[in-house]
Amino acid sequence: MSQPRLLGGRYELDQVIGRGGMAEVYRARDLRLDRMVAVKTLRHDLARDHTFQTRFRREAQSAASLNHPSIIAVYDTGEDMVDGLAIPFIIMEYVEGRTLKELLDDDRRLLPERCAEVTDGILRALEYSHQNGIVHRDIKPANVMLTRQAEAKVMDFGIARAMNDNQATMTQTSQVIGTAQYLSPEQARGERVDPRSDIYSTGCVLYELLTGQPPFTGDSPVSIAYQHVREEPVPPSQVDPEIPAWLEEVTLRAMTKDRDQRYQTAEEMRQDIQRGLQGMPTEASTMAIAPAGATSALPPVDDRDRRDDYDDDDYYGRDERRGGRTALWILLAVAVVAALGFAVWLFTQEPAERMEIPDVSGMSRSEAQQELEQAGFTNVTVDEQNSDDVEEGNAIGTDPPAGEMSTAGNEIELQISAGPGSKQVPDVVGQDQQSAEQTLQDAGFEIGDTSEEASASYAEGQVVRTSPRGGQSADPGSTVDLVISTGPEQVAVPDMANMTQEEAQSALDDAGLTASFQEEASDSVDPGRVIRQDPSAGTEVDPGSTVTVVLATESEEPEQPTPSDTPTPPGGGESETPEGWPSGLPWPPNEG
């Protein structure tokens, strides 16, 4: 019997309990403290990749700095040598329970009130994380554990970033794109994220807990990301009419496209959920009928534990729990009266006017500011940037760009040229990452954010582009961002078992693969249908790769000679096998 794998001479690995895009998680025993722990290790095939090594270590640093009951605790970190390669690992708290994704996959629907309480736990973790300057950036059901005591615990800070990180935008790796169902609009656009991005993702998780389905679905991550940016979700009550109106309003406010209109902190959203659970009118209900910019006067609620004793059936069922609680009906009546009052006020107000942002490119700084103010925009900030094309002191443009619509109170960033930088950025496109970084550093530049994207033009590990691009001028010591190729985006080989040639050809064409057909006799598969394929179904290959498909033909049986066909040797006796007699048949033939 093989010995269990031992990490750091201390952690004895048991079984794999989870796998992700870049890591595997094992249950293990800490031999020194005699306790169960969870061990997360970087996948062996990714250990040579500098980007994944960096991301894995960042997760350890982010999570280790957070000590909160709603966050999976990190106890230790280290490296394990396997075949001469250093494999980093993280030792974490072992939690008995299941992820929200596992519950959803099993169609274990929670009561709306329980959904709200689980979300409350997620928000507790996020509020603590944000207070410590860390944005999670990947809140999703797979990253939330539900313990046997029905407590939520957030995990996986693999792509978390510090809020003061100026490069904290969405990376372009397939690992992030793979969770597109929970991306905030600003992440989908590649913009800088902040705590409100986590609020949006939490709203998406709450939506799925309530309805059993994510707010947006599509054929590809790109199509889903587009919906996050441009389309509104179907209201949860249209999927399940039993969802309370207040909880729907909380969910939809968290998922507002404009982050200024969302809950501004996790604590603000959590307080609103507590109001709803206590039967009080919520801030989201007020915002749903009040004009933009209206100030809510709703009081905070007591921070108390609302997890009452309940059995498993009560927790996971959709039981009817309707009762005539007098106090609740009074509160509801007050809420209706307040809503009517706000509705009357709403119809007497004019909506906030949306105006087109003027084109100020090429204007002087003062002219550009004056142009924006005359257009009605009063919240203008200035950002100086190097430019080879625009004269120093003149406007490069605005963010949001000219032509877009915005309201007077929204912030408009005026980008002013600081003139060309004093050094030219080397062109490192096509170089491997290590060589490119060395070239840039030798030229006096710092390495900024490094991201990844699939590319058919550049091999894995080569630089696809830089920002600023090669040949542009920039100040010495400024940062240069790199985009590294992951190679061509791979596709899965379809399963063509028992297909006809035409069906197999169509399936491969749809997958962007090339077919090579061969034939083979078969007794078990109908002629003209697929016997086997190489590579096998589900294998990830480069686009355009050739897949060998073997088609069945009828099995040929050798003809057996008959007595009348048997030639007679000269003299009629037994002699050597006559010329022309089939090889392998005995001579003389057995006539019995």
Coordinates of C-alpha atoms in Angstrom, one line a residue:
M1 CA 0.0 0.0 0.0
S2 CA 1.5 3.4 -1.0
Q3 CA 2.3 6.0 1.7
P4 CA 0.1 9.1 1.8
R5 CA 1.7 12.2 0.3
L6 CA 3.2 14.4 3.0
L7 CA 3.6 18.2 2.6
G8 CA 6.2 20.1 4.6
G9 CA 6.7 17.1 6.7
R10 CA 3.5 17.9 8.5
Y11 CA 0.4 17.7 6.4
E12 CA -0.8 14.2 5.4
L13 CA -3.0 14.4 2.3
D14 CA -6.2 12.4 2.1
Q15 CA -8.6 12.7 -0.8
V16 CA -9.3 15.5 -3.4
I17 CA -12.4 17.5 -2.3
G18 CA -12.3 20.1 -5.0
R19 CA -10.8 21.2 -8.3
G20 CA -10.6 24.6 -9.9
G21 CA -9.1 26.4 -12.9
M22 CA -5.7 26.6 -11.4
A23 CA -5.7 24.5 -8.2
E24 CA -6.7 21.3 -6.4
V25 CA -8.0 21.1 -2.9
Y26 CA -7.3 18.1 -0.6
R27 CA -8.6 17.1 2.8
A28 CA -5.6 16.5 5.0
R29 CA -4.5 16.0 8.6
D30 CA -2.1 18.3 10.4
L31 CA 0.1 15.8 12.2
R32 CA 1.5 18.4 14.5
L33 CA -1.8 19.7 15.8
D34 CA -3.8 16.6 15.1
R35 CA -6.6 18.4 13.2
M36 CA -8.2 18.2 9.8
V37 CA -7.3 21.0 7.4
A38 CA -7.9 21.8 3.7
V39 CA -4.8 22.0 1.5
K40 CA -4.9 24.0 -1.8
T41 CA -2.1 23.3 -4.2
L42 CA -1.3 24.8 -7.6
R43 CA -1.9 22.4 -10.4
H44 CA 1.4 20.7 -11.5
D45 CA 0.9 21.6 -15.2
L46 CA 0.6 25.3 -14.2
A47 CA 3.5 25.5 -11.8
R48 CA 6.0 26.7 -14.4
D49 CA 3.7 29.6 -15.4
H50 CA 4.9 32.8 -13.7
T51 CA 1.4 34.3 -13.9
F52 CA -0.3 31.5 -12.1
Q53 CA 2.4 31.3 -9.5
T54 CA 1.9 35.1 -8.8
R55 CA -1.9 34.7 -8.6
F56 CA -1.7 31.8 -6.3
R57 CA 0.7 33.6 -3.9
R58 CA -1.6 36.7 -4.1
E59 CA -4.5 34.6 -2.9
A60 CA -2.4 33.4 0.1
Q61 CA -1.4 36.9 1.0
S62 CA -5.0 38.3 0.6
A63 CA -6.7 35.5 2.6
A64 CA -4.0 35.3 5.3
S65 CA -4.6 39.0 6.1
L66 CA -8.3 38.4 6.8
N67 CA -9.5 36.9 10.1
H68 CA -13.3 36.8 10.2
P69 CA -15.9 34.1 11.0
S70 CA -17.4 34.4 7.5
I71 CA -14.1 33.9 5.7
I72 CA -12.3 30.6 5.3
A73 CA -9.2 31.0 7.5
V74 CA -5.7 30.5 6.2
Y75 CA -3.3 28.8 8.6
D76 CA -0.1 28.3 6.7
T77 CA 1.6 28.5 3.3
G78 CA 4.6 26.7 1.8
E79 CA 6.1 25.0 -1.2
D80 CA 6.4 21.3 -2.1
M81 CA 9.1 20.0 -4.4
V82 CA 7.8 17.6 -7.1
D83 CA 10.1 16.4 -9.8
G84 CA 12.4 19.3 -9.1
L85 CA 9.5 21.8 -9.5
A86 CA 8.3 24.0 -6.6
I87 CA 4.5 23.6 -6.1
P88 CA 3.1 26.3 -3.8
F89 CA 0.3 25.3 -1.3
I90 CA -2.0 27.0 1.2
I91 CA -3.2 25.4 4.4
M92 CA -6.8 26.4 5.1
E93 CA -9.6 25.8 7.6
Y94 CA -11.5 22.6 6.8
V95 CA -15.2 23.2 6.7
E96 CA -17.9 20.5 6.9
G97 CA -20.5 21.6 4.4
R98 CA -21.2 22.2 0.8
T99 CA -20.7 25.1 -1.6
L100 CA -23.8 27.0 -2.8
K101 CA -23.0 25.7 -6.3
E102 CA -23.4 22.1 -5.1
L103 CA -26.7 23.0 -3.6
L104 CA -27.9 24.7 -6.7
D105 CA -26.7 21.8 -8.9
D106 CA -28.7 19.4 -6.7
D107 CA -31.8 21.8 -7.1
R108 CA -31.8 22.3 -3.3
R109 CA -33.9 25.4 -3.3
L110 CA -33.8 27.6 -0.2
L111 CA -36.7 29.6 1.3
P112 CA -36.4 33.3 0.4
E113 CA -35.7 34.2 4.0
R114 CA -32.9 31.6 4.1
C115 CA -31.5 33.0 0.8
A116 CA -31.4 36.5 2.5
E117 CA -29.6 35.1 5.5
V118 CA -27.0 33.3 3.4
T119 CA -26.4 36.6 1.5
D120 CA -26.2 38.4 4.9
G121 CA -23.2 36.1 5.7
I122 CA -21.5 36.8 2.3
L123 CA -21.9 40.6 2.9
R124 CA -20.4 40.3 6.4
A125 CA -17.3 38.8 4.8
L126 CA -17.2 41.4 2.1
E127 CA -17.6 44.3 4.5
Y128 CA -14.6 43.0 6.5
S129 CA -12.6 42.4 3.4
H130 CA -13.3 45.9 2.0
Q131 CA -12.5 47.5 5.3
N132 CA -9.1 45.9 5.0
G133 CA -8.6 47.2 1.5
I134 CA -9.3 44.0 -0.5
V135 CA -11.8 43.6 -3.3
H136 CA -12.7 39.9 -3.9
R137 CA -13.6 40.2 -7.6
D138 CA -14.9 36.6 -7.9
I139 CA -17.9 36.2 -5.7
K140 CA -19.9 33.3 -7.1
P141 CA -21.8 30.2 -5.7
A142 CA -18.7 28.0 -6.0
N143 CA -16.7 30.3 -3.7
V144 CA -19.2 30.3 -0.9
M145 CA -19.5 27.4 1.6
L146 CA -22.6 26.7 3.6
T147 CA -21.7 24.9 6.9
R148 CA -23.8 22.4 8.6
Q149 CA -24.8 25.2 11.0
A150 CA -26.1 27.1 8.0
E151 CA -23.4 29.8 8.1
A152 CA -21.9 31.2 4.9
K153 CA -18.1 31.3 4.5
V154 CA -16.4 33.0 1.6
M155 CA -13.3 31.6 0.1
D156 CA -10.9 31.8 -2.9
F157 CA -9.3 35.2 -3.0
G158 CA -7.3 34.0 -6.1
I159 CA -7.9 37.2 -8.2
A160 CA -8.5 39.6 -5.3
R161 CA -6.8 43.0 -5.5
A162 CA -6.0 45.8 -3.1
M163 CA -8.3 48.7 -3.5
N164 CA -5.4 51.1 -3.9
D165 CA -4.0 49.0 -6.8
N166 CA -4.3 51.3 -9.8
Q167 CA -4.2 48.3 -12.1
A168 CA -7.1 46.5 -10.4
T169 CA -9.0 45.9 -13.6
M170 CA -10.4 42.6 -14.9
T171 CA -7.6 40.3 -16.1
Q172 CA -8.3 38.6 -19.4
T173 CA -7.6 35.1 -18.4
S174 CA -10.0 32.3 -19.2
Q175 CA -10.3 31.6 -15.5
V176 CA -12.0 35.0 -14.9
I177 CA -14.1 34.8 -18.1
G178 CA -15.3 31.4 -17.0
T179 CA -17.4 33.0 -14.3
A180 CA -19.0 35.5 -16.5
Q181 CA -22.4 34.9 -15.0
Y182 CA -21.3 37.0 -11.9
L183 CA -19.2 39.7 -13.5
S184 CA -20.1 43.3 -12.8
P185 CA -20.5 45.5 -15.9
E186 CA -17.3 47.4 -15.1
Q187 CA -15.4 44.1 -14.9
A188 CA -16.9 43.1 -18.2
R189 CA -15.7 46.4 -19.8
G190 CA -12.2 45.9 -18.3
E191 CA -12.6 48.9 -16.0
R192 CA -11.1 49.4 -12.6
V193 CA -13.1 47.6 -9.9
D194 CA -14.0 48.7 -6.4
P195 CA -16.2 47.3 -3.5
R196 CA -19.4 48.0 -5.5
S197 CA -18.2 45.4 -8.0
D198 CA -18.5 42.7 -5.3
I199 CA -21.9 44.1 -4.4
Y200 CA -23.1 43.4 -8.0
S201 CA -21.7 39.9 -8.0
T202 CA -23.4 39.2 -4.6
G203 CA -26.7 40.4 -6.2
C204 CA -26.2 37.9 -9.0
V205 CA -25.6 35.1 -6.4
L206 CA -28.8 36.1 -4.5
Y207 CA -30.7 36.1 -7.8
E208 CA -29.6 32.6 -8.5
L209 CA -30.4 31.4 -4.9
L210 CA -33.9 32.8 -5.3
T211 CA -34.7 31.6 -8.8
G212 CA -32.4 28.6 -9.3
Q213 CA -30.8 30.1 -12.4
P214 CA -28.3 32.9 -13.0
P215 CA -29.6 36.3 -14.1
F216 CA -27.9 36.0 -17.6
T217 CA -27.1 32.9 -19.7
G218 CA -25.6 32.6 -23.2
D219 CA -23.6 30.5 -25.6
S220 CA -20.3 32.1 -24.7
P221 CA -18.7 34.2 -21.9
V222 CA -18.6 37.1 -24.3
S223 CA -22.4 37.1 -24.9
I224 CA -23.1 36.8 -21.1
A225 CA -20.7 39.7 -20.4
Y226 CA -22.5 41.8 -23.1
Q227 CA -25.8 41.2 -21.3
H228 CA -24.3 42.3 -17.9
V229 CA -23.4 45.6 -19.6
R230 CA -26.5 46.2 -21.8
E231 CA -29.5 44.2 -20.7
E232 CA -31.7 44.1 -17.6
P233 CA -32.4 40.8 -15.8
V234 CA -35.8 39.2 -15.7
P235 CA -37.3 40.2 -12.4
P236 CA -37.0 37.2 -10.0
S237 CA -40.8 37.2 -9.2
Q238 CA -41.5 36.4 -12.9
V239 CA -39.5 33.2 -12.4
D240 CA -41.0 32.4 -9.0
P241 CA -44.0 34.4 -7.9
E242 CA -43.5 33.5 -4.2
I243 CA -40.4 35.7 -3.9
P244 CA -41.2 38.7 -1.7
A245 CA -41.3 42.1 -3.4
W246 CA -38.8 43.6 -0.9
L247 CA -36.2 40.9 -1.6
E248 CA -36.6 41.3 -5.4
E249 CA -36.0 45.0 -5.0
V250 CA -32.9 44.4 -2.9
T251 CA -31.6 42.0 -5.5
L252 CA -32.2 44.3 -8.4
R253 CA -30.7 47.4 -6.7
A254 CA -27.5 45.4 -6.0
M255 CA -27.4 44.6 -9.8
T256 CA -27.9 48.1 -11.0
K257 CA -25.6 48.8 -14.1
D258 CA -24.5 52.2 -12.7
R259 CA -22.4 51.5 -9.7
D260 CA -23.3 54.9 -8.2
Q261 CA -26.9 53.7 -8.0
R262 CA -26.1 50.4 -6.3
Y263 CA -25.6 49.9 -2.6
Q264 CA -22.3 51.7 -1.9
T265 CA -21.1 49.3 0.8
A266 CA -21.7 45.7 1.8
E267 CA -22.9 46.9 5.2
E268 CA -25.5 49.1 3.5
M269 CA -26.9 46.1 1.6
R270 CA -26.8 43.9 4.7
Q271 CA -28.7 46.5 6.8
D272 CA -31.4 46.6 4.1
I273 CA -31.7 42.8 4.1
Q274 CA -32.1 43.0 7.9
R275 CA -34.9 45.6 7.5
G276 CA -36.8 43.3 5.1
L277 CA -36.4 40.3 7.3
Q278 CA -37.9 42.3 10.2
G279 CA -40.8 43.4 8.1
M280 CA -39.6 47.0 7.8
P281 CA -39.7 49.0 4.5
T282 CA -36.3 48.7 2.8
E283 CA -34.1 51.4 1.2
A284 CA -34.3 49.4 -2.1
S285 CA -38.1 49.8 -2.0
T286 CA -37.7 53.5 -1.4
M287 CA -35.2 53.8 -4.3
A288 CA -37.5 51.9 -6.6
I289 CA -40.1 54.7 -6.4
A290 CA -38.0 57.7 -5.5
P291 CA -36.1 59.9 -8.0
A292 CA -32.3 59.5 -8.5
G293 CA -30.4 61.3 -5.7
A294 CA -33.2 61.1 -3.1
T295 CA -31.9 60.6 0.4
S296 CA -33.3 57.8 2.4
A297 CA -34.2 58.3 6.1
L298 CA -34.6 54.7 6.9
P299 CA -32.9 53.8 10.2
P300 CA -30.2 51.1 10.6
V301 CA -31.3 47.8 12.2
D302 CA -29.9 45.9 15.1
D303 CA -27.0 43.7 14.2
R304 CA -28.3 40.4 15.6
D305 CA -28.1 36.8 14.7
R306 CA -31.4 35.8 13.0
R307 CA -30.6 32.1 12.5
D308 CA -33.3 30.4 14.5
D309 CA -33.4 26.7 15.1
Y310 CA -34.9 24.8 12.2
D311 CA -34.7 21.3 10.7
D312 CA -33.4 20.4 7.3
D313 CA -36.8 20.2 5.6
D314 CA -37.7 23.7 6.8
Y315 CA -34.4 25.1 5.6
Y316 CA -34.5 23.6 2.1
G317 CA -38.3 23.4 1.5
R318 CA -40.7 25.9 0.0
D319 CA -43.2 25.4 2.8
E320 CA -46.2 27.7 3.0
R321 CA -45.7 29.8 6.2
R322 CA -48.5 32.3 6.0
G323 CA -49.7 33.7 9.3
G324 CA -51.8 36.6 10.4
R325 CA -49.2 38.7 12.3
T326 CA -50.9 41.9 13.3
A327 CA -47.6 43.9 13.7
L328 CA -46.5 42.9 10.2
W329 CA -49.7 44.0 8.6
I330 CA -49.5 47.3 10.4
L331 CA -45.9 47.8 9.1
L332 CA -47.0 46.8 5.6
A333 CA -49.9 49.3 5.7
V334 CA -47.4 52.0 6.8
A335 CA -45.1 51.0 3.9
V336 CA -48.0 51.3 1.4
V337 CA -48.9 54.7 2.6
A338 CA -45.3 55.8 2.4
A339 CA -45.0 54.4 -1.1
L340 CA -48.1 56.3 -2.3
G341 CA -46.6 59.5 -0.8
F342 CA -43.4 59.0 -2.7
A343 CA -45.3 58.1 -5.9
V344 CA -47.2 61.4 -5.7
W345 CA -43.9 63.3 -5.1
L346 CA -42.2 61.4 -8.0
F347 CA -44.8 62.5 -10.5
T348 CA -44.4 66.1 -9.5
Q349 CA -40.6 66.0 -10.1
E350 CA -38.7 66.2 -13.4
P351 CA -36.4 63.3 -14.2
A352 CA -32.6 63.9 -14.2
E353 CA -31.7 65.1 -17.7
R354 CA -29.2 63.1 -19.6
M355 CA -26.9 65.1 -21.8
E356 CA -24.4 64.3 -24.5
I357 CA -20.7 64.7 -23.6
P358 CA -19.1 67.2 -26.0
D359 CA -15.9 66.5 -27.9
V360 CA -13.1 68.6 -26.3
S361 CA -10.1 66.9 -27.9
G362 CA -7.4 69.4 -29.0
M363 CA -8.8 72.2 -26.8
S364 CA -6.7 73.9 -24.2
R365 CA -7.3 72.8 -20.6
S366 CA -9.3 75.9 -19.7
E367 CA -11.4 75.8 -23.0
A368 CA -12.2 72.1 -22.4
Q369 CA -13.3 72.7 -18.8
Q370 CA -15.4 75.6 -20.0
E371 CA -17.0 73.6 -22.8
L372 CA -17.9 70.8 -20.3
E373 CA -19.4 73.2 -17.8
Q374 CA -21.4 75.0 -20.5
A375 CA -22.8 71.6 -21.5
G376 CA -24.0 71.2 -18.0
F377 CA -21.3 68.9 -16.4
T378 CA -20.1 70.3 -13.1
N379 CA -18.2 67.4 -11.7
V380 CA -15.1 67.5 -13.9
T381 CA -11.8 66.0 -12.7
V382 CA -8.4 66.3 -14.6
D383 CA -6.0 63.5 -15.3
E384 CA -2.6 64.2 -17.0
Q385 CA -1.3 61.6 -19.4
N386 CA 1.7 61.4 -21.7
S387 CA 0.8 61.7 -25.4
D388 CA 2.9 61.8 -28.6
D389 CA 0.0 63.1 -30.6
V390 CA -1.5 65.9 -28.5
E391 CA 0.4 69.1 -27.6
E392 CA 1.2 69.5 -23.9
G393 CA -1.6 71.2 -22.0
N394 CA -4.3 70.3 -24.6
A395 CA -7.1 67.9 -24.1
I396 CA -6.7 64.3 -25.2
G397 CA -10.4 63.4 -24.6
T398 CA -12.7 62.5 -21.8
D399 CA -13.8 59.4 -19.9
P400 CA -16.7 58.6 -20.6
P401 CA -15.8 59.5 -24.2
A402 CA -17.4 62.2 -26.3
G403 CA -20.9 61.3 -27.7
E404 CA -22.0 59.3 -24.7
M405 CA -25.0 60.4 -22.6
S406 CA -24.6 61.3 -18.9
T407 CA -26.3 63.3 -16.2
A408 CA -25.0 66.6 -14.8
G409 CA -23.8 65.2 -11.5
N410 CA -21.8 62.3 -12.9
E411 CA -18.0 62.6 -12.8
I412 CA -16.4 63.4 -16.2
E413 CA -12.6 62.8 -16.3
L414 CA -10.8 65.3 -18.5
Q415 CA -7.6 63.9 -19.9
I416 CA -4.9 66.5 -20.5
S417 CA -1.7 65.8 -22.4
A418 CA 1.5 66.1 -20.4
G419 CA 3.4 65.9 -23.7
P420 CA 5.6 63.0 -24.9
G421 CA 7.6 61.1 -22.4
S422 CA 11.3 61.4 -22.5
K423 CA 12.0 57.8 -23.4
Q424 CA 10.8 55.5 -26.1
V425 CA 9.1 52.2 -25.0
P426 CA 10.9 49.2 -26.5
D427 CA 8.8 47.0 -28.9
V428 CA 8.7 43.6 -27.1
V429 CA 5.8 42.1 -29.0
G430 CA 6.6 38.5 -29.8
Q431 CA 9.2 38.1 -27.1
D432 CA 8.7 35.6 -24.2
Q433 CA 7.6 37.2 -21.0
Q434 CA 10.9 37.0 -19.2
S435 CA 12.9 38.5 -22.0
A436 CA 10.3 41.3 -22.5
E437 CA 10.3 42.2 -18.8
Q438 CA 14.1 42.3 -18.9
T439 CA 14.2 44.5 -22.0
L440 CA 11.7 46.9 -20.5
Q441 CA 13.5 47.1 -17.2
D442 CA 16.9 47.6 -18.9
A443 CA 15.2 50.6 -20.7
G444 CA 14.3 52.1 -17.4
F445 CA 10.6 51.1 -17.2
E446 CA 8.7 49.3 -14.4
I447 CA 6.5 46.2 -15.1
G448 CA 2.9 47.0 -14.5
D449 CA -0.1 44.7 -14.8
T450 CA 0.4 41.4 -16.5
S451 CA -2.7 39.8 -18.1
E452 CA -3.4 36.9 -20.5
E453 CA -5.5 36.3 -23.5
A454 CA -5.8 33.6 -26.2
S455 CA -4.0 34.4 -29.4
A456 CA -3.6 32.5 -32.7
S457 CA -0.8 34.8 -33.8
Y458 CA 1.6 34.4 -30.9
A459 CA 2.8 31.2 -29.1
E460 CA 2.0 30.6 -25.5
G461 CA 4.1 32.8 -23.2
Q462 CA 4.8 35.4 -25.9
V463 CA 3.9 39.1 -25.6
V464 CA 0.8 40.0 -27.6
R465 CA 0.9 43.8 -26.9
T466 CA 1.9 46.4 -24.3
S467 CA 0.4 49.6 -22.9
P468 CA 1.9 52.0 -23.8
R469 CA 2.7 50.3 -27.1
G470 CA 6.3 49.9 -28.4
G471 CA 7.6 53.1 -30.0
Q472 CA 5.6 55.4 -27.9
S473 CA 7.2 57.8 -25.5
A474 CA 6.8 57.6 -21.7
D475 CA 8.5 58.9 -18.6
P476 CA 11.4 56.9 -17.2
G477 CA 10.3 54.7 -14.3
S478 CA 6.6 54.6 -15.5
T479 CA 4.9 51.3 -15.8
V480 CA 4.3 49.2 -18.9
D481 CA 1.4 46.7 -18.9
L482 CA 1.9 43.4 -20.7
V483 CA -0.6 41.1 -22.3
I484 CA 0.7 37.5 -22.6
S485 CA -0.5 34.9 -25.1
T486 CA -2.0 31.6 -23.8
G487 CA -1.8 30.3 -27.3
P488 CA -4.8 29.6 -29.5
E489 CA -8.0 29.2 -27.5
Q490 CA -8.6 25.5 -27.4
V491 CA -11.9 23.7 -28.3
A492 CA -13.3 20.4 -27.1
V493 CA -13.5 17.6 -29.6
P494 CA -17.2 16.6 -30.0
D495 CA -18.4 13.0 -29.3
M496 CA -19.2 11.5 -32.7
A497 CA -19.8 7.9 -31.7
N498 CA -22.2 6.1 -34.1
M499 CA -22.7 9.2 -36.2
T500 CA -22.8 9.1 -40.0
Q501 CA -20.0 10.6 -42.0
E502 CA -22.1 13.7 -42.8
E503 CA -23.1 14.2 -39.1
A504 CA -19.5 13.8 -38.0
Q505 CA -18.3 16.3 -40.6
S506 CA -20.9 18.8 -39.5
A507 CA -20.0 18.4 -35.8
L508 CA -16.3 19.0 -36.5
D509 CA -17.1 22.0 -38.8
D510 CA -19.1 23.5 -36.0
A511 CA -16.2 23.1 -33.6
G512 CA -13.7 24.5 -36.1
L513 CA -11.8 21.3 -36.5
T514 CA -10.7 19.3 -39.6
A515 CA -11.9 15.8 -40.3
S516 CA -9.8 12.9 -41.6
F517 CA -12.0 9.9 -42.4
Q518 CA -10.8 6.3 -42.5
E519 CA -12.7 3.0 -42.9
E520 CA -12.5 -0.3 -41.0
A521 CA -14.6 -3.5 -41.2
S522 CA -16.8 -4.0 -38.2
D523 CA -19.3 -6.6 -37.0
S524 CA -20.7 -4.4 -34.2
V525 CA -21.3 -1.0 -35.8
D526 CA -23.6 -0.4 -38.8
P527 CA -21.8 0.4 -42.0
G528 CA -21.1 4.1 -42.6
R529 CA -21.2 5.0 -38.9
V530 CA -18.4 6.1 -36.6
I531 CA -16.5 3.3 -34.7
R532 CA -14.0 5.5 -32.9
Q533 CA -12.2 8.8 -33.1
D534 CA -8.8 10.2 -32.3
P535 CA -8.5 12.4 -30.2
S536 CA -11.3 11.1 -28.0
A537 CA -14.4 13.1 -27.2
G538 CA -13.9 16.0 -24.8
T539 CA -10.2 16.4 -25.4
E540 CA -9.1 20.1 -25.6
V541 CA -7.2 20.8 -28.9
D542 CA -6.2 23.9 -30.9
P543 CA -8.6 25.2 -33.5
G544 CA -8.1 23.7 -36.9
S545 CA -6.6 20.5 -35.5
T546 CA -7.2 17.3 -37.4
V547 CA -9.5 14.6 -35.9
T548 CA -9.2 11.1 -37.3
V549 CA -12.7 9.5 -37.6
V550 CA -13.0 5.7 -38.4
L551 CA -16.1 4.6 -40.2
A552 CA -17.5 1.1 -40.2
T553 CA -17.7 -1.0 -43.4
E554 CA -19.2 -4.5 -43.8
S555 CA -17.1 -7.3 -42.5
E556 CA -15.7 -9.6 -45.4
E557 CA -15.8 -13.3 -44.7
P558 CA -13.4 -15.6 -46.8
E559 CA -15.2 -18.0 -49.2
Q560 CA -15.0 -21.6 -48.2
P561 CA -14.3 -24.2 -51.0
T562 CA -16.9 -26.8 -51.8
P563 CA -16.1 -30.5 -52.7
S564 CA -17.0 -29.8 -56.3
D565 CA -14.4 -27.1 -56.4
T566 CA -11.7 -29.3 -55.0
P567 CA -9.1 -30.1 -57.6
T568 CA -7.9 -33.6 -57.9
P569 CA -4.2 -34.2 -57.8
P570 CA -2.6 -36.2 -60.6
G571 CA -3.2 -39.9 -60.0
G572 CA -6.1 -39.3 -57.6
G573 CA -3.9 -39.8 -54.5
E574 CA -2.6 -37.6 -51.7
S575 CA 0.1 -35.4 -53.0
E576 CA 1.6 -31.9 -52.4
T577 CA -0.8 -29.0 -52.3
P578 CA -1.8 -28.2 -55.9
E579 CA -1.0 -24.9 -57.4
G580 CA -3.8 -22.4 -57.0
W581 CA -5.1 -24.0 -53.7
P582 CA -6.0 -21.3 -51.2
S583 CA -3.3 -20.8 -48.6
G584 CA -4.1 -22.0 -45.1
L585 CA -6.7 -24.7 -46.2
P586 CA -5.6 -28.3 -45.5
W587 CA -4.9 -30.6 -48.4
P588 CA -6.4 -32.9 -49.1
P589 CA -9.7 -31.5 -48.0
N590 CA -11.6 -33.2 -45.2
E591 CA -14.7 -34.7 -46.9
G592 CA -16.2 -36.0 -43.7

